[in-house]
Short mmCIF file of C-alpha atoms and ligand atoms in Angstrom, two decimals:
data_model
loop_
_atom_site.label_atom_id
_atom_site.label_comp_id
_atom_site.label_asym_id
_atom_site.label_seq_id
_atom_site.Cartn_x
_atom_site.Cartn_y
_atom_site.Cartn_z
CA MET A 1 -21.98 7.22 -23.54
CA HIS A 2 -18.88 5.06 -23.73
CA HIS A 3 -15.74 4.64 -21.75
CA ILE A 4 -12.69 5.21 -23.91
CA SER A 5 -11.48 1.63 -23.52
CA GLN A 6 -14.80 0.40 -25.00
CA VAL A 7 -14.22 2.39 -28.15
CA LEU A 8 -10.66 1.27 -28.89
CA ASN A 9 -11.50 -1.73 -31.09
CA ASP A 10 -12.39 -2.60 -34.68
CA ASP A 11 -16.08 -3.16 -33.85
CA SER A 12 -16.44 0.53 -33.03
CA VAL A 13 -15.05 1.70 -36.35
CA GLY A 14 -17.71 3.70 -38.22
CA GLU A 15 -19.94 3.99 -35.13
CA LEU A 16 -21.07 7.32 -33.75
CA VAL A 17 -20.03 7.44 -30.08
CA SER A 18 -19.76 9.91 -27.21
CA VAL A 19 -16.89 9.90 -24.75
CA ARG A 20 -16.28 12.24 -21.85
CA GLY A 21 -13.30 13.11 -19.76
CA TRP A 22 -10.40 15.52 -19.56
CA VAL A 23 -8.08 17.02 -22.17
CA TYR A 24 -4.78 15.22 -21.84
CA ARG A 25 -2.97 16.99 -24.66
CA ILE A 26 -3.96 19.41 -27.42
CA ARG A 27 -2.17 20.41 -30.58
CA THR A 28 -3.64 22.70 -33.19
CA SER A 29 -2.48 23.65 -36.68
CA GLY A 30 -4.87 26.25 -38.08
CA LYS A 31 -7.38 23.99 -39.80
CA ILE A 32 -7.22 20.91 -37.62
CA SER A 33 -6.87 20.26 -33.89
CA PHE A 34 -5.85 17.02 -32.20
CA ILE A 35 -7.31 16.62 -28.74
CA VAL A 36 -6.14 13.61 -26.77
CA LEU A 37 -8.92 12.84 -24.30
CA ARG A 38 -8.41 10.96 -21.05
CA ASP A 39 -10.89 9.12 -18.85
CA SER A 40 -10.38 6.54 -16.12
CA THR A 41 -9.93 3.81 -18.71
CA GLY A 42 -7.55 5.24 -21.29
CA LEU A 43 -6.68 7.80 -23.97
CA ILE A 44 -8.13 8.47 -27.41
CA GLN A 45 -7.14 10.99 -30.04
CA CYS A 46 -10.08 13.16 -31.13
CA VAL A 47 -9.89 15.33 -34.22
CA ALA A 48 -11.63 18.66 -34.72
CA SER A 49 -11.58 19.73 -38.35
CA SER A 50 -12.56 23.20 -39.57
CA ASP A 51 -14.00 21.54 -42.68
CA SER A 52 -16.70 19.63 -40.83
CA LEU A 53 -17.40 21.91 -37.83
CA SER A 54 -18.82 25.41 -37.69
CA ARG A 55 -16.19 28.10 -37.22
CA GLU A 56 -17.47 28.82 -33.72
CA GLU A 57 -17.41 25.17 -32.70
CA PHE A 58 -13.94 24.65 -34.16
CA GLU A 59 -12.51 27.65 -32.33
CA LYS A 60 -14.14 26.64 -29.09
CA LEU A 61 -12.52 23.21 -29.29
CA SER A 62 -9.17 24.50 -30.52
CA SER A 63 -8.81 26.83 -27.56
CA LEU A 64 -9.32 24.09 -24.94
CA THR A 65 -6.64 23.79 -22.28
CA VAL A 66 -5.12 20.75 -20.63
CA GLU A 67 -7.50 19.20 -18.03
CA SER A 68 -10.59 20.99 -19.38
CA SER A 69 -13.60 18.68 -19.02
CA VAL A 70 -15.57 17.83 -22.15
CA MET A 71 -17.89 15.42 -23.88
CA LEU A 72 -17.02 14.69 -27.50
CA THR A 73 -19.21 12.92 -30.03
CA GLY A 74 -18.12 11.58 -33.40
CA LYS A 75 -17.35 8.64 -35.64
CA VAL A 76 -14.57 6.22 -34.79
CA LYS A 77 -11.81 5.65 -37.32
CA LYS A 78 -8.83 3.36 -37.27
CA ASP A 79 -5.57 5.27 -37.47
CA SER A 80 -2.25 3.71 -36.64
CA ARG A 81 -0.66 7.15 -36.13
CA ALA A 82 -3.06 7.98 -33.27
CA VAL A 83 -1.85 7.44 -29.72
CA THR A 84 -3.98 4.36 -29.04
CA GLY A 85 -4.61 3.31 -32.68
CA TYR A 86 -8.12 4.80 -33.10
CA GLU A 87 -9.37 8.29 -33.68
CA LEU A 88 -12.67 10.05 -33.07
CA GLU A 89 -13.76 12.57 -35.75
CA ILE A 90 -15.61 15.15 -33.67
CA SER A 91 -19.05 16.12 -34.93
CA SER A 92 -20.37 17.76 -31.76
CA SER A 93 -19.17 18.62 -28.28
CA LEU A 94 -20.20 19.76 -24.85
CA ILE A 95 -17.69 21.68 -22.78
CA TYR A 96 -18.23 21.32 -19.01
CA GLN A 97 -15.32 23.55 -18.08
CA ARG A 98 -12.56 25.23 -20.00
CA ASN A 99 -9.97 25.92 -17.36
CA GLN A 100 -6.96 28.12 -16.77
CA MET A 101 -3.50 26.77 -17.47
CA PHE A 102 -3.12 23.57 -15.45
CA PRO A 103 -0.43 24.23 -12.83
CA ILE A 104 1.28 20.88 -13.25
CA THR A 105 3.67 20.80 -16.18
CA LYS A 106 6.76 18.71 -16.88
CA ASP A 107 9.90 19.28 -14.78
CA LYS A 108 8.12 20.34 -11.58
CA GLY A 109 10.04 19.50 -8.41
CA GLU A 110 9.10 17.01 -5.70
CA GLU A 111 7.83 19.60 -3.19
CA PHE A 112 5.68 21.30 -5.83
CA LEU A 113 4.11 17.98 -6.75
CA LEU A 114 3.49 17.20 -3.08
CA ASP A 115 1.84 20.60 -2.53
CA ASN A 116 -0.31 19.88 -5.58
CA ARG A 117 -0.94 16.23 -4.88
CA HIS A 118 -4.69 16.82 -5.25
CA LEU A 119 -4.03 17.66 -8.92
CA TRP A 120 -1.06 15.35 -9.51
CA LEU A 121 -3.30 12.38 -8.69
CA ARG A 122 -4.73 12.74 -12.22
CA SER A 123 -1.43 11.97 -13.88
CA ARG A 124 -1.22 8.69 -15.76
CA GLU A 125 1.41 7.47 -13.31
CA PHE A 126 -0.53 8.27 -10.19
CA SER A 127 -3.73 6.85 -11.62
CA SER A 128 -1.79 3.61 -12.08
CA VAL A 129 -0.57 3.74 -8.48
CA LEU A 130 -4.17 4.23 -7.29
CA ARG A 131 -5.42 1.29 -9.33
CA ILE A 132 -2.65 -0.96 -8.01
CA ARG A 133 -3.47 0.08 -4.44
CA ALA A 134 -7.11 -0.82 -5.07
CA THR A 135 -6.01 -4.29 -6.21
CA LEU A 136 -3.84 -4.74 -3.13
CA PHE A 137 -6.65 -3.81 -0.73
CA LYS A 138 -9.15 -5.99 -2.58
CA SER A 139 -6.86 -8.99 -2.93
CA PHE A 140 -5.89 -8.84 0.74
CA ARG A 141 -9.57 -8.94 1.67
CA ASP A 142 -10.39 -11.62 -0.89
CA TYR A 143 -7.59 -13.88 0.29
CA LEU A 144 -8.57 -13.72 3.94
CA ASP A 145 -12.31 -13.93 3.27
CA GLU A 146 -11.65 -17.09 1.24
CA ASN A 147 -9.63 -18.55 4.10
CA GLU A 148 -12.23 -18.27 6.86
CA TYR A 149 -11.13 -15.00 8.40
CA TYR A 150 -13.73 -12.46 9.50
CA GLU A 151 -13.21 -8.74 8.95
CA VAL A 152 -13.45 -6.85 12.25
CA GLN A 153 -12.80 -3.32 13.50
CA GLY A 154 -10.91 -1.95 16.48
CA PRO A 155 -10.87 1.61 17.83
CA MET A 156 -8.48 4.29 16.56
CA MET A 157 -8.44 6.21 19.85
CA VAL A 158 -6.74 4.11 22.50
CA SER A 159 -5.17 4.17 25.94
CA THR A 160 -2.37 1.64 25.34
CA ALA A 161 0.80 1.45 23.25
CA THR A 162 1.64 -1.67 21.28
CA GLU A 163 4.97 -0.60 19.81
CA GLY A 164 6.42 1.49 22.63
CA GLY A 165 5.74 5.03 23.80
CA SER A 166 8.20 6.90 21.59
CA THR A 167 6.01 7.02 18.48
CA LEU A 168 2.65 7.69 20.14
CA PHE A 169 0.48 10.55 18.90
CA LYS A 170 -1.36 12.19 21.77
CA VAL A 171 -4.75 13.75 21.21
CA PRO A 172 -7.03 15.64 23.59
CA PHE A 173 -10.03 13.59 24.67
CA PHE A 174 -12.41 15.67 26.80
CA GLU A 175 -10.51 16.21 30.09
CA ASP A 176 -8.06 13.46 29.24
CA VAL A 177 -5.31 12.78 26.72
CA VAL A 178 -5.40 9.57 24.65
CA SER A 179 -3.35 8.14 21.79
CA LEU A 180 -3.99 7.29 18.18
CA THR A 181 -3.53 3.60 17.65
CA GLN A 182 -0.16 2.24 16.47
CA SER A 183 -1.69 -1.12 15.56
CA SER A 184 -5.03 -2.88 15.96
CA GLN A 185 -3.32 -6.10 17.01
CA PHE A 186 -4.41 -6.20 20.67
CA TYR A 187 -8.03 -5.67 19.70
CA LEU A 188 -7.81 -8.37 17.04
CA GLU A 189 -6.46 -10.69 19.72
CA THR A 190 -9.61 -10.11 21.78
CA MET A 191 -11.77 -11.19 18.85
CA ILE A 192 -10.07 -14.53 18.10
CA PHE A 193 -11.93 -15.81 21.15
CA SER A 194 -15.18 -15.24 19.27
CA LEU A 195 -14.21 -15.86 15.67
CA GLU A 196 -10.83 -17.69 15.76
CA LYS A 197 -9.50 -15.98 12.61
CA VAL A 198 -9.91 -12.23 12.15
CA TYR A 199 -8.43 -9.36 10.17
CA THR A 200 -8.76 -5.63 9.78
CA ILE A 201 -7.65 -2.92 7.39
CA ALA A 202 -7.26 0.31 9.33
CA PRO A 203 -4.94 3.27 9.65
CA SER A 204 -2.11 3.06 12.17
CA PHE A 205 -0.44 6.19 13.47
CA ARG A 206 3.20 6.53 14.41
CA ALA A 207 4.99 9.72 15.28
CA GLU A 208 8.04 8.85 13.16
CA LYS A 209 10.24 11.90 13.48
CA SER A 210 12.93 11.05 11.00
CA ARG A 211 12.35 11.50 7.32
CA THR A 212 13.00 8.14 5.69
CA ARG A 213 11.98 6.62 2.38
CA ARG A 214 9.78 4.04 4.07
CA HIS A 215 7.99 5.72 6.97
CA LEU A 216 4.72 7.62 7.10
CA THR A 217 3.09 8.97 10.25
CA GLU A 218 -0.29 7.59 9.16
CA TYR A 219 -0.39 4.37 7.16
CA TRP A 220 -2.79 1.62 6.14
CA HIS A 221 -2.23 -1.43 8.23
CA ALA A 222 -3.62 -4.81 7.19
CA GLU A 223 -3.53 -7.06 10.23
CA GLY A 224 -4.53 -10.65 10.84
CA GLU A 225 -4.70 -12.82 13.92
CA ALA A 226 -5.46 -16.56 14.14
CA ALA A 227 -6.14 -18.85 17.09
CA TRP A 228 -4.14 -22.10 17.27
CA PHE A 229 -1.56 -20.81 14.74
CA SER A 230 2.16 -21.22 15.38
CA ASN A 231 4.78 -18.84 14.05
CA GLU A 232 5.44 -21.26 11.17
CA ASP A 233 1.68 -21.63 10.40
CA MET A 234 1.42 -17.84 10.13
CA MET A 235 4.41 -17.60 7.81
CA LYS A 236 2.85 -20.21 5.53
CA GLU A 237 -0.37 -18.18 5.45
CA GLU A 238 1.47 -14.96 4.69
CA GLU A 239 3.56 -16.32 1.84
CA LYS A 240 0.47 -17.68 0.12
CA MET A 241 -1.31 -14.39 0.72
CA ILE A 242 1.55 -12.25 -0.67
CA GLU A 243 1.92 -14.55 -3.68
CA TYR A 244 -1.82 -14.20 -4.31
CA MET A 245 -1.78 -10.41 -3.96
CA VAL A 246 1.15 -10.04 -6.37
CA LYS A 247 -0.49 -12.40 -8.85
CA GLN A 248 -3.67 -10.32 -8.76
CA VAL A 249 -1.70 -7.16 -9.53
CA LEU A 250 0.04 -8.92 -12.43
CA GLU A 251 -3.33 -10.01 -13.82
CA ARG A 252 -5.33 -6.84 -13.25
CA ASN A 253 -2.73 -4.12 -13.52
CA HIS A 254 -0.41 -5.19 -16.31
CA ASP A 255 -0.81 -1.89 -18.17
CA ASP A 256 -0.34 0.10 -14.97
CA LEU A 257 2.94 -1.67 -14.26
CA ILE A 258 4.07 -0.83 -17.81
CA THR A 259 3.05 2.83 -17.33
CA LEU A 260 5.17 2.89 -14.18
CA GLY A 261 8.12 1.30 -15.97
CA ARG A 262 8.09 -1.59 -13.51
CA ASP A 263 10.24 -4.63 -14.29
CA ILE A 264 7.46 -7.21 -14.39
CA SER A 265 9.78 -10.22 -14.33
CA LYS A 266 10.78 -9.18 -10.80
CA LEU A 267 7.18 -9.59 -9.64
CA GLU A 268 6.64 -12.81 -11.57
CA SER A 269 9.25 -14.54 -9.44
CA VAL A 270 7.33 -13.84 -6.21
CA LYS A 271 6.34 -17.45 -5.54
CA ALA A 272 5.95 -19.31 -2.23
CA PRO A 273 7.74 -20.75 -0.35
CA PHE A 274 9.86 -17.79 0.66
CA PRO A 275 13.33 -18.48 2.08
CA ARG A 276 13.55 -18.42 5.90
CA PHE A 277 16.58 -17.34 7.90
CA LYS A 278 17.03 -17.08 11.61
CA TYR A 279 18.26 -13.71 12.80
CA SER A 280 21.44 -15.41 14.04
CA GLU A 281 22.10 -16.84 10.56
CA ILE A 282 21.84 -13.38 9.03
CA ILE A 283 24.33 -12.11 11.59
CA LYS A 284 26.72 -14.96 10.71
CA LYS A 285 26.35 -14.29 6.99
CA SER A 286 26.44 -10.54 7.34
CA SER A 287 29.75 -10.13 5.49
CA GLU A 288 28.14 -11.81 2.45
CA PHE A 289 25.75 -8.85 2.36
CA GLY A 290 28.61 -6.40 2.77
CA LEU A 291 27.62 -5.72 6.39
CA SER A 292 29.47 -6.22 9.65
CA LEU A 293 26.67 -6.99 12.10
CA LYS A 294 27.03 -8.43 15.56
CA TYR A 295 24.44 -10.34 17.60
CA GLY A 296 22.05 -7.84 19.17
CA ASP A 297 22.18 -5.26 16.36
CA ASP A 298 18.80 -4.25 14.97
CA PHE A 299 18.28 -3.98 11.22
CA GLY A 300 17.34 -0.59 9.85
CA ALA A 301 16.53 0.38 6.29
CA ASP A 302 20.19 0.27 5.19
CA GLU A 303 20.81 -3.22 6.54
CA GLU A 304 17.56 -4.54 5.11
CA ARG A 305 18.40 -3.03 1.75
CA ALA A 306 21.76 -4.80 1.68
CA ILE A 307 20.23 -8.10 2.80
CA THR A 308 17.34 -8.13 0.31
CA MET A 309 19.21 -6.83 -2.74
CA ASN A 310 20.26 -10.33 -3.76
CA PHE A 311 16.91 -12.11 -3.48
CA ASP A 312 14.29 -12.55 -6.18
CA ARG A 313 11.43 -12.96 -3.71
CA PRO A 314 10.61 -11.87 -0.16
CA ILE A 315 12.47 -13.55 2.70
CA PHE A 316 11.48 -14.27 6.28
CA VAL A 317 13.83 -13.42 9.12
CA THR A 318 12.81 -15.23 12.30
CA HIS A 319 13.91 -15.60 15.93
CA TYR A 320 15.05 -12.06 16.71
CA PRO A 321 16.55 -11.51 20.15
CA LEU A 322 13.74 -10.69 22.58
CA GLU A 323 15.29 -7.30 23.39
CA LEU A 324 14.72 -6.13 19.82
CA LYS A 325 11.01 -6.90 19.84
CA ALA A 326 7.89 -5.61 21.60
CA PHE A 327 6.88 -7.29 24.85
CA TYR A 328 4.01 -9.39 23.46
CA HIS A 329 6.22 -11.67 21.31
CA ARG A 330 6.39 -15.21 22.65
CA PRO A 331 9.87 -16.35 23.76
CA ASP A 332 10.90 -19.58 22.06
CA PRO A 333 10.63 -22.32 24.73
CA ASP A 334 13.59 -24.07 23.04
CA SER A 335 15.72 -20.94 23.01
CA PRO A 336 14.33 -18.51 25.60
CA GLY A 337 16.41 -15.51 24.51
CA GLU A 338 14.76 -15.50 21.09
CA ALA A 339 11.25 -14.53 20.01
CA LEU A 340 9.01 -16.81 17.94
CA CYS A 341 8.56 -14.02 15.46
CA HIS A 342 9.19 -13.11 11.86
CA ASP A 343 9.67 -10.11 9.66
CA LEU A 344 8.97 -10.45 5.97
CA LEU A 345 11.51 -8.46 3.96
CA ALA A 346 10.58 -7.56 0.38
CA PRO A 347 13.27 -7.96 -2.28
CA GLU A 348 15.03 -5.34 -4.44
CA GLY A 349 16.26 -3.47 -1.39
CA ILE A 350 12.78 -2.66 -0.04
CA GLY A 351 12.99 -4.43 3.35
CA GLU A 352 10.32 -5.05 5.96
CA ILE A 353 6.71 -5.16 4.80
CA ILE A 354 5.33 -7.50 7.49
CA GLY A 355 6.04 -7.95 11.18
CA GLY A 356 4.44 -10.93 12.86
CA GLY A 357 4.76 -13.92 15.09
CA GLU A 358 3.38 -15.94 17.94
CA ARG A 359 1.90 -13.98 20.84
CA ILE A 360 2.54 -14.82 24.45
CA TRP A 361 -0.45 -16.78 25.66
CA GLU A 362 0.73 -17.90 29.12
CA LEU A 363 -0.21 -15.45 31.88
CA ASP A 364 3.02 -15.74 33.90
CA VAL A 365 5.21 -15.21 30.83
CA LEU A 366 3.23 -12.13 29.81
CA GLU A 367 3.44 -10.64 33.30
CA GLU A 368 7.18 -11.27 33.38
CA ARG A 369 7.74 -9.62 29.98
CA MET A 370 5.59 -6.64 30.94
CA LYS A 371 7.61 -6.18 34.10
CA ASN A 372 10.84 -6.22 32.07
CA ALA A 373 9.39 -3.60 29.76
CA SER A 374 8.36 -1.48 32.80
CA LEU A 375 4.71 -1.66 31.81
CA ASN A 376 1.93 -1.60 34.32
CA PRO A 377 -0.38 -4.64 33.81
CA GLN A 378 -3.24 -2.47 35.18
CA ASP A 379 -3.07 -0.30 32.08
CA TYR A 380 -3.37 -3.43 29.94
CA TYR A 381 -5.88 -5.25 32.18
CA TRP A 382 -8.06 -6.32 29.26
CA TYR A 383 -5.10 -7.66 27.30
CA VAL A 384 -3.91 -9.56 30.36
CA ASP A 385 -7.43 -10.93 30.91
CA LEU A 386 -7.23 -12.79 27.59
CA ARG A 387 -4.52 -14.92 29.22
CA LYS A 388 -6.81 -15.74 32.16
CA TYR A 389 -9.91 -17.08 30.45
CA GLY A 390 -9.46 -19.90 27.94
CA SER A 391 -6.14 -18.69 26.63
CA VAL A 392 -4.91 -20.41 23.46
CA PRO A 393 -1.75 -20.33 21.35
CA HIS A 394 -2.15 -17.81 18.56
CA SER A 395 -0.20 -15.83 16.01
CA GLY A 396 -0.70 -12.77 13.88
CA PHE A 397 0.85 -10.31 11.49
CA GLY A 398 0.78 -6.69 10.39
CA LEU A 399 1.31 -5.82 6.74
CA GLY A 400 1.99 -2.22 5.75
CA LEU A 401 -0.15 -1.80 2.64
CA ASP A 402 1.62 1.41 1.64
CA ARG A 403 4.98 -0.33 2.06
CA MET A 404 3.69 -3.09 -0.16
CA ALA A 405 2.36 -0.59 -2.71
CA TRP A 406 5.77 1.10 -2.64
CA TRP A 407 7.47 -2.19 -3.42
CA ILE A 408 5.04 -3.20 -6.16
CA THR A 409 5.06 0.21 -7.86
CA LYS A 410 8.77 0.78 -7.13
CA ARG A 411 8.45 4.52 -6.54
CA ASP A 412 11.34 6.55 -5.10
CA THR A 413 9.71 6.79 -1.69
CA ILE A 414 6.66 5.46 0.11
CA ARG A 415 5.21 8.99 -0.16
CA ASP A 416 4.61 8.35 -3.87
CA ALA A 417 2.66 5.17 -3.16
CA ILE A 418 -0.15 6.80 -1.11
CA PRO A 419 -2.44 9.59 -2.33
CA PHE A 420 -2.06 11.92 0.65
CA PRO A 421 1.13 11.17 2.58
CA ARG A 422 1.40 12.32 6.19
CA THR A 423 4.96 12.81 7.40
CA VAL A 424 6.68 14.90 10.03
CA ARG A 425 6.79 17.73 7.47
CA ARG A 426 3.57 17.26 5.59
CA ILE A 427 -0.08 17.54 6.59
CA ARG A 428 -1.38 19.27 3.39
CA PRO A 429 -3.27 18.85 1.11
P1 LIG B 1 10.11 -0.31 10.81
O1 LIG B 1 11.25 -1.09 11.40
O2 LIG B 1 10.19 -0.19 9.33
O3 LIG B 1 9.83 0.97 11.51
P2 LIG B 1 8.27 -1.70 12.48
O4 LIG B 1 9.10 -2.83 12.97
O5 LIG B 1 8.08 -0.52 13.33
O6 LIG B 1 8.83 -1.23 11.05
P3 LIG B 1 5.78 -3.12 12.83
O7 LIG B 1 5.52 -2.44 14.12
O8 LIG B 1 6.13 -4.54 12.83
O9 LIG B 1 6.87 -2.29 11.99
O10 LIG B 1 4.52 -2.84 11.87
C1 LIG B 1 4.06 -3.78 10.91
C2 LIG B 1 4.22 -3.25 9.48
O11 LIG B 1 3.64 -1.97 9.35
C3 LIG B 1 5.64 -3.08 9.02
O12 LIG B 1 6.19 -4.29 8.58
C4 LIG B 1 5.50 -2.08 7.91
O13 LIG B 1 5.08 -2.71 6.71
C5 LIG B 1 4.37 -1.21 8.38
N1 LIG B 1 4.86 0.02 8.99
C6 LIG B 1 5.36 0.19 10.24
N2 LIG B 1 5.66 1.47 10.49
C7 LIG B 1 5.33 2.15 9.35
C8 LIG B 1 5.38 3.52 8.98
N3 LIG B 1 5.81 4.45 9.81
N4 LIG B 1 4.96 3.86 7.74
C9 LIG B 1 4.50 2.92 6.88
N5 LIG B 1 4.42 1.62 7.17
C10 LIG B 1 4.83 1.23 8.39
MG1 LIG B 2 8.93 1.32 13.30
#
């Protein structure tokens, strides 16, 4: 048994091989049928000829439908007219399933494809998206493993909010009600005291009610946290990590990027260092981006699109006003109204893919910020405790892997960069 990609070369010519997979396309003209077969590695044109096959065998093959599952055996021939340059002359076959008309045909609408996502995943395009996601998950892990981070796990059912109460999902928990986690950050912070540098890849849940191109209600969150790191140290880590991840996709997924029609030169320019701007600089320059922002305005998708349109690589925006950020961000001792934080905005209009920064590590500052945010330190007693026993400066980040996949694959919306999107209007399939 061979994978299709193993057969597409001159060494295979004249060999008798078997390949198995799904019918991608079939065209028949009375005496000869062309079956393009697909497996996870590629396509090959297979030819059934009534001259060399029994009538029964020929008819069986000629009546196959798209997505039927088969094993085909035959000799390999070079043929420049065939879709991938080689052809298999079928001498025998095994049909696993000849199916009904496959429901997905050209010109189906977005909702139809979402309802049939379980079938649409087989398309060439979606297979490429899945492969690119696999590279992103692997390269994130590889980068951090190589740089002395330990992979750890936090709980998904929690009793605290990290990003504010408005996007919490509540779930029944015996006699109580708990939340699904919005981020594993606080739990990662607990583990830097054992391991210094830690990361996790886990789902985060946010009850995002508006339908945007960049929000899901359940997404894959790749988070890291490092003891002794300043905001600047963390940014240096992230830019090397993002550069590495993009380079891995360019190396491993070149054909997938072509299938998706991605402009590869745009990804080739993703090289560290990434430009850094303070929030206040962006406000000052806002007219250059065609925006009229004033100090204190938050950036939404529209603003971030305008800002990032003109860059060839991601940019960091640092030092947001404290009021715009969650309570745990450390105020800059040199400029107390600003947070020692950063967002990493991806280019080409994509916007935020990472939020990160230095965490408050002084007990009194944390208590003060919690009071301002009307939070009860009792509810966060374990998080507060970290500032009582051997507290150290530390920083961290959260990267939205689906956001990143959306950027790299350049789909219309983030929903087309994850196999089973969960949004305010979609929980099936
Ligand atoms: P946004 O302003 O886009 O809502 P955020 O400021 O709420 O983002 P953070 O809380 O900093 O985001 O989360 C860290 C990262 O997680 C973000 O940079 C983004 O990549 C990703 N992320 C956040 N919310 C979502 C979501 N609803 N769907 C997909 N990814 C998300
Ligand atoms: Mg948000």
